[in-house]
């Protein structure tokens, strides 16, 4: 967001989402079941991203996409090259040519830093955003009830197609972004009551989908892989949507505090580096015999590495030796 559009409540939700993501992976390291239930931070990020772009007109989609891709990919590739270098030196047996190539094209991940699937997904969401923007412009011309019907139909059709095609881009994750986009659109069109209605609907959906998930996972003992992973995705989507909308209401009058500016500035870099120190071969989670001390060391490493990655990527983005990255002013 630009400073003109800055919203402390959105920044606070983003900070809480980052805390959920890191906590989830720490629990995953200890093989705790809590990891399943904390695994909604990325969904919240997708919902927030869609919400921020909902209802906005994108007049020059190519230039807009170029800015978004540069913002995401420069930092991603810097971290990926550093991570691959570490793997080559210290854990070459884990690497494969296929995983490296798929990582560079954002359609696969390297074992130990699997969280980077997020990058390909958010780029895919950016690719469809100009089309969502055009659809919202069309919806402006028709009554709101018909608009809602069209949006819900689109979501259902795309979800079914995504499930049946077994695409790398799982529909339950992409739908987080689309849901956030259109909730924002209808919020701007119809007012704040939209948030409360969507909160109620997301609560019902979260209850139903998570009951199904619990029944299949804990009572039937099924492995939630393959096509069943879609049940997990949609239970996370609905729960993430409920939490996001609830926090928007609860935190709507929160004051701007300094920590939120810091979080906004470094959150993406911290996301990129964090799993390297938790679930990769370079984990610091077993550095001592004390769990609390290991977590403290890990968090410090994440914060310092995120800061260094931000400094390095900012320097590269501002480099104008070839006139590639720095914006020219008339």
Coordinates of C-alpha atoms in Angstrom, one line a residue:
X1 CA 0.0 0.0 0.0
X2 CA 1.1 3.6 -0.5
X3 CA 1.3 5.7 2.6
X4 CA -1.9 7.5 1.4
X5 CA -3.8 4.2 1.6
X6 CA -1.9 2.9 4.7
X7 CA -4.2 1.0 7.0
X8 CA -2.8 -0.1 10.5
X9 CA -5.3 -2.9 10.9
X10 CA -4.2 -4.5 7.6
X11 CA -0.6 -4.2 8.7
X12 CA -1.4 -5.8 12.1
X13 CA -3.2 -8.7 10.4
X14 CA -0.2 -9.2 8.2
X15 CA 2.1 -9.3 11.2
X16 CA -0.2 -11.8 12.9
X17 CA -0.2 -13.9 9.8
X18 CA 3.6 -13.9 9.7
X19 CA 3.7 -15.1 13.3
X20 CA 1.3 -17.9 12.5
X21 CA 3.5 -19.0 9.6
X22 CA 6.6 -19.2 11.7
X23 CA 4.8 -20.8 14.6
X24 CA 3.3 -23.4 12.2
X25 CA 6.7 -24.4 10.9
X26 CA 8.2 -24.6 14.4
X27 CA 5.4 -26.9 15.4
X28 CA 6.0 -28.9 12.2
X29 CA 9.7 -29.3 13.2
X30 CA 8.5 -30.9 16.5
X31 CA 5.9 -33.0 14.6
X32 CA 3.1 -31.3 16.6
X33 CA -0.5 -31.5 15.4
X34 CA -0.8 -27.8 16.1
X35 CA 1.0 -27.3 12.8
X36 CA -2.1 -28.3 10.9
X37 CA -4.2 -25.7 12.8
X38 CA -1.8 -22.9 12.6
X39 CA -1.3 -23.4 8.9
X40 CA -3.5 -20.6 7.8
X41 CA -1.1 -17.7 7.7
X42 CA -0.4 -17.9 4.0
X43 CA -4.1 -18.0 3.3
X44 CA -4.5 -14.8 5.3
X45 CA -1.7 -13.2 3.2
X46 CA -3.5 -14.2 0.0
X47 CA -6.8 -12.8 1.3
X48 CA -5.2 -9.5 2.3
X49 CA -3.5 -9.2 -1.1
X50 CA -6.7 -9.8 -3.0
X51 CA -8.5 -7.4 -0.7
X52 CA -6.0 -4.6 -1.3
X53 CA -6.4 -4.9 -5.1
X54 CA -10.2 -5.5 -5.2
X55 CA -12.2 -2.8 -7.0
X56 CA -9.0 -1.1 -8.4
X57 CA -8.8 -0.3 -12.1
X58 CA -5.6 -1.4 -13.7
X59 CA -5.2 0.8 -16.8
X60 CA -1.8 -0.5 -17.9
X61 CA -1.8 -4.2 -17.0
X62 CA 1.6 -4.9 -18.7
X63 CA 3.4 -2.2 -16.7
X64 CA 1.5 -3.2 -13.6
X65 CA 2.5 -6.8 -13.9
X66 CA 6.1 -5.8 -14.6
X67 CA 6.2 -3.9 -11.3
X68 CA 4.6 -6.7 -9.3
X69 CA 6.9 -9.4 -10.8
X70 CA 10.0 -7.3 -10.2
X71 CA 9.0 -6.7 -6.6
X72 CA 8.5 -10.4 -6.0
X73 CA 11.1 -12.1 -8.2
X74 CA 14.2 -10.0 -7.5
X75 CA 14.2 -10.8 -3.8
X76 CA 13.1 -14.4 -4.5
X77 CA 16.0 -15.1 -6.9
X78 CA 18.6 -13.5 -4.6
X79 CA 17.5 -15.8 -1.8
X80 CA 17.1 -18.8 -4.1
X81 CA 20.7 -18.4 -5.4
X82 CA 22.1 -18.1 -1.9
X83 CA 20.1 -21.2 -0.7
X84 CA 21.2 -23.3 -3.7
X85 CA 24.8 -22.3 -3.0
X86 CA 24.5 -23.5 0.6
X87 CA 22.9 -26.7 -0.6
X88 CA 25.7 -27.4 -3.1
X89 CA 28.3 -26.9 -0.4
X90 CA 26.7 -28.6 2.6
X91 CA 23.8 -30.8 1.3
X92 CA 24.4 -31.6 -2.3
X93 CA 22.6 -35.0 -2.0
X94 CA 19.2 -33.1 -1.5
X95 CA 19.5 -31.1 -4.7
X96 CA 18.4 -32.3 -8.1
X97 CA 18.4 -30.5 -11.5
X98 CA 14.7 -30.9 -11.7
X99 CA 14.0 -29.2 -8.4
X100 CA 16.4 -26.3 -9.2
X101 CA 14.8 -25.7 -12.6
X102 CA 11.3 -25.9 -11.3
X103 CA 12.2 -23.5 -8.5
X104 CA 13.5 -20.9 -11.0
X105 CA 10.3 -21.2 -12.9
X106 CA 8.2 -21.0 -9.7
X107 CA 6.5 -24.3 -10.4
X108 CA 8.3 -26.4 -7.8
X109 CA 10.4 -26.2 -4.7
X110 CA 13.6 -27.6 -3.2
X111 CA 13.2 -30.0 -0.2
X112 CA 13.6 -28.0 3.1
X113 CA 12.4 -24.7 1.7
X114 CA 9.1 -25.9 0.4
X115 CA 7.4 -22.7 1.6
X116 CA 8.6 -21.0 -1.5
X117 CA 5.5 -22.4 -3.3
X118 CA 3.9 -19.1 -2.3
X119 CA 6.0 -17.2 -4.8
X120 CA 4.6 -19.0 -7.9
X121 CA 1.1 -18.7 -6.5
X122 CA 1.2 -15.0 -5.8
X123 CA 2.6 -14.4 -9.3
X124 CA -0.3 -16.5 -10.7
X125 CA -2.7 -14.3 -8.7
X126 CA -1.1 -11.2 -10.1
X127 CA -1.5 -12.6 -13.6
X128 CA -5.2 -13.0 -13.2
X129 CA -5.7 -9.6 -11.4
X130 CA -6.2 -7.5 -14.6
X131 CA -8.9 -9.9 -15.7
X132 CA -10.6 -9.7 -12.3
X133 CA -10.3 -5.9 -12.5
X134 CA -12.1 -6.0 -15.9
X135 CA -14.8 -8.3 -14.5
X136 CA -15.4 -5.8 -11.7
X137 CA -15.7 -3.0 -14.2
X138 CA -18.4 -5.1 -16.0
X139 CA -20.1 -5.8 -12.7
X140 CA -20.4 -2.1 -12.0
X141 CA -22.9 -1.9 -14.9
X142 CA -25.4 -4.5 -13.5
X143 CA -27.3 -4.8 -10.3
X144 CA -25.6 -6.2 -7.2
X145 CA -27.6 -9.4 -6.8
X146 CA -26.7 -10.5 -10.3
X147 CA -23.1 -9.4 -9.7
X148 CA -23.0 -11.7 -6.6
X149 CA -24.4 -14.6 -8.6
X150 CA -21.8 -14.2 -11.4
X151 CA -18.9 -14.0 -8.9
X152 CA -20.1 -17.1 -6.9
X153 CA -20.6 -19.0 -10.2
X154 CA -17.2 -18.1 -11.3
X155 CA -15.6 -19.2 -8.0
X156 CA -17.5 -22.6 -8.1
X157 CA -16.6 -23.3 -11.8
X158 CA -12.9 -22.4 -11.3
X159 CA -12.8 -24.5 -8.2
X160 CA -14.2 -27.6 -9.9
X161 CA -11.9 -27.1 -12.9
X162 CA -8.9 -26.7 -10.7
X163 CA -9.7 -29.9 -8.7
X164 CA -10.3 -32.0 -11.8
X165 CA -7.2 -30.9 -13.6
X166 CA -4.9 -31.6 -10.7
X167 CA -2.9 -28.4 -11.6
X168 CA 0.2 -27.4 -9.6
X169 CA -1.8 -24.3 -8.7
X170 CA -4.3 -25.8 -6.2
X171 CA -7.6 -23.9 -6.5
X172 CA -8.2 -23.7 -2.7
X173 CA -5.2 -21.5 -2.4
X174 CA -5.9 -19.3 -5.5
X175 CA -9.5 -18.8 -4.3
X176 CA -8.2 -17.1 -1.1
X177 CA -6.9 -14.3 -3.3
X178 CA -10.1 -14.2 -5.5
X179 CA -12.3 -14.2 -2.4
X180 CA -10.4 -11.3 -0.9
X181 CA -10.6 -9.4 -4.2
X182 CA -14.3 -9.6 -4.5
X183 CA -15.1 -9.0 -0.8
X184 CA -13.2 -5.8 -1.2
X185 CA -15.0 -5.0 -4.4
X186 CA -18.5 -5.5 -2.9
X187 CA -17.3 -3.7 0.3
X188 CA -16.5 -0.6 -1.7
X189 CA -19.7 -0.9 -3.7
X190 CA -22.2 -1.7 -1.0
X191 CA -20.6 -0.6 2.3
X192 CA -19.3 -2.1 5.6
X193 CA -22.2 -4.5 6.0
X194 CA -20.6 -6.7 3.4
X195 CA -17.8 -7.6 5.8
X196 CA -20.3 -8.7 8.5
X197 CA -22.3 -10.8 6.0
X198 CA -19.1 -12.5 4.7
X199 CA -17.9 -13.0 8.3
X200 CA -21.1 -15.0 9.0
X201 CA -20.9 -17.0 5.8
X202 CA -17.2 -17.8 6.3
X203 CA -18.0 -19.0 9.9
X204 CA -20.6 -21.4 8.5
X205 CA -18.2 -22.6 5.8
X206 CA -15.3 -22.9 8.3
X207 CA -17.5 -25.0 10.6
X208 CA -18.7 -27.3 7.9
X209 CA -15.4 -27.8 6.1
X210 CA -13.4 -28.3 9.3
X211 CA -15.9 -30.8 10.6
X212 CA -15.5 -32.8 7.3
X213 CA -11.7 -32.5 7.6
X214 CA -11.6 -33.7 11.2
X215 CA -13.9 -36.6 10.5
X216 CA -11.8 -37.8 7.6
X217 CA -8.4 -37.2 9.2
X218 CA -9.0 -38.1 12.8
X219 CA -11.9 -40.6 12.7
X220 CA -11.3 -42.3 9.4
X221 CA -7.5 -42.0 9.6
X222 CA -7.2 -40.9 6.0
X223 CA -4.1 -39.3 4.7
X224 CA -5.2 -35.9 3.4
X225 CA -3.1 -36.1 0.2
X226 CA -4.0 -36.2 -3.5
X227 CA -7.5 -35.1 -4.2
X228 CA -8.2 -35.0 -0.5
X229 CA -5.7 -32.2 -0.1
X230 CA -8.5 -30.0 -1.5
X231 CA -10.5 -30.6 1.6
X232 CA -7.6 -29.3 3.6
X233 CA -7.2 -26.3 1.3
X234 CA -10.8 -25.2 1.5
X235 CA -11.0 -25.8 5.3
X236 CA -8.0 -23.5 5.6
X237 CA -9.5 -21.0 3.1
X238 CA -12.8 -20.7 5.1
X239 CA -11.0 -20.6 8.5
X240 CA -8.5 -18.0 7.2
X241 CA -11.3 -15.9 5.7
X242 CA -13.2 -16.0 9.0
X243 CA -10.2 -15.0 11.0
X244 CA -9.2 -12.3 8.5
X245 CA -12.6 -10.7 8.4
X246 CA -13.0 -11.0 12.2
X247 CA -9.6 -9.3 12.8
X248 CA -10.6 -6.5 10.3
X249 CA -13.6 -5.7 12.5
X250 CA -11.8 -6.1 15.8
X251 CA -8.7 -4.1 14.8
X252 CA -10.5 -1.5 12.6
X253 CA -9.6 1.3 15.1
X254 CA -6.1 0.2 16.0
X255 CA -3.5 3.0 16.2
X256 CA -0.5 3.1 14.0
X257 CA 2.6 1.8 15.9
X258 CA 6.2 1.6 14.9
X259 CA 6.4 -2.2 14.8
X260 CA 3.9 -2.3 12.0
X261 CA 6.1 -0.2 9.8
X262 CA 9.0 -2.5 10.5
X263 CA 6.8 -5.6 9.8
X264 CA 5.5 -4.1 6.5
X265 CA 9.0 -3.3 5.4
X266 CA 10.6 -6.7 6.1
X267 CA 7.8 -9.2 6.1
X268 CA 8.4 -10.6 2.6
X269 CA 12.1 -11.1 3.2
X270 CA 11.5 -12.7 6.5
X271 CA 9.0 -15.1 4.9
X272 CA 11.6 -16.0 2.2
X273 CA 14.3 -16.9 4.7
X274 CA 12.5 -18.2 7.7
X275 CA 12.1 -21.9 6.8
X276 CA 15.8 -22.2 6.0
X277 CA 16.5 -22.1 9.7
X278 CA 13.6 -24.3 10.8
X279 CA 13.0 -27.2 8.4
X280 CA 15.9 -27.3 6.0
X281 CA 19.3 -29.1 6.5
X282 CA 20.5 -25.8 8.0
X283 CA 18.0 -25.8 10.8
X284 CA 19.0 -24.2 14.1
X285 CA 16.1 -25.9 16.0
X286 CA 18.5 -28.5 17.4
X287 CA 21.5 -26.3 18.1
X288 CA 21.3 -26.9 21.9
X289 CA 19.5 -29.1 24.4
X290 CA 17.1 -26.3 25.3
X291 CA 14.0 -25.8 23.2
X292 CA 13.4 -22.2 24.2
X293 CA 17.0 -21.3 23.5
X294 CA 16.8 -22.9 20.1
X295 CA 13.7 -21.0 19.2
X296 CA 15.3 -17.7 20.3
X297 CA 18.4 -18.4 18.2
X298 CA 16.2 -19.4 15.2
X299 CA 14.1 -16.2 15.5
X300 CA 17.2 -14.0 15.7
X301 CA 18.7 -15.7 12.6
X302 CA 15.5 -15.2 10.7
X303 CA 15.3 -11.5 11.6
X304 CA 18.9 -10.8 10.9
X305 CA 18.9 -12.7 7.6
X306 CA 15.6 -11.1 6.5
X307 CA 17.2 -7.7 7.2
X308 CA 20.3 -8.5 5.2
X309 CA 18.2 -9.9 2.3
X310 CA 16.2 -6.7 2.3
X311 CA 19.4 -4.5 2.2
X312 CA 20.9 -6.6 -0.6
X313 CA 17.8 -6.7 -2.7
X314 CA 17.1 -3.0 -2.2
X315 CA 20.6 -2.3 -3.4
X316 CA 20.1 -4.4 -6.5
X317 CA 16.7 -2.9 -7.2
X318 CA 18.1 0.6 -7.0
X319 CA 21.2 -0.2 -9.2
X320 CA 21.2 1.8 -12.4
X321 CA 24.4 0.7 -14.0
X322 CA 22.5 -0.8 -16.9
X323 CA 19.3 1.3 -16.4
X324 CA 17.3 -1.9 -15.7
X325 CA 15.9 -1.4 -12.2
X326 CA 15.8 2.2 -11.2
X327 CA 12.9 4.3 -12.3
X328 CA 13.8 7.3 -14.5
X329 CA 12.3 10.6 -13.7
X330 CA 11.8 13.2 -16.4

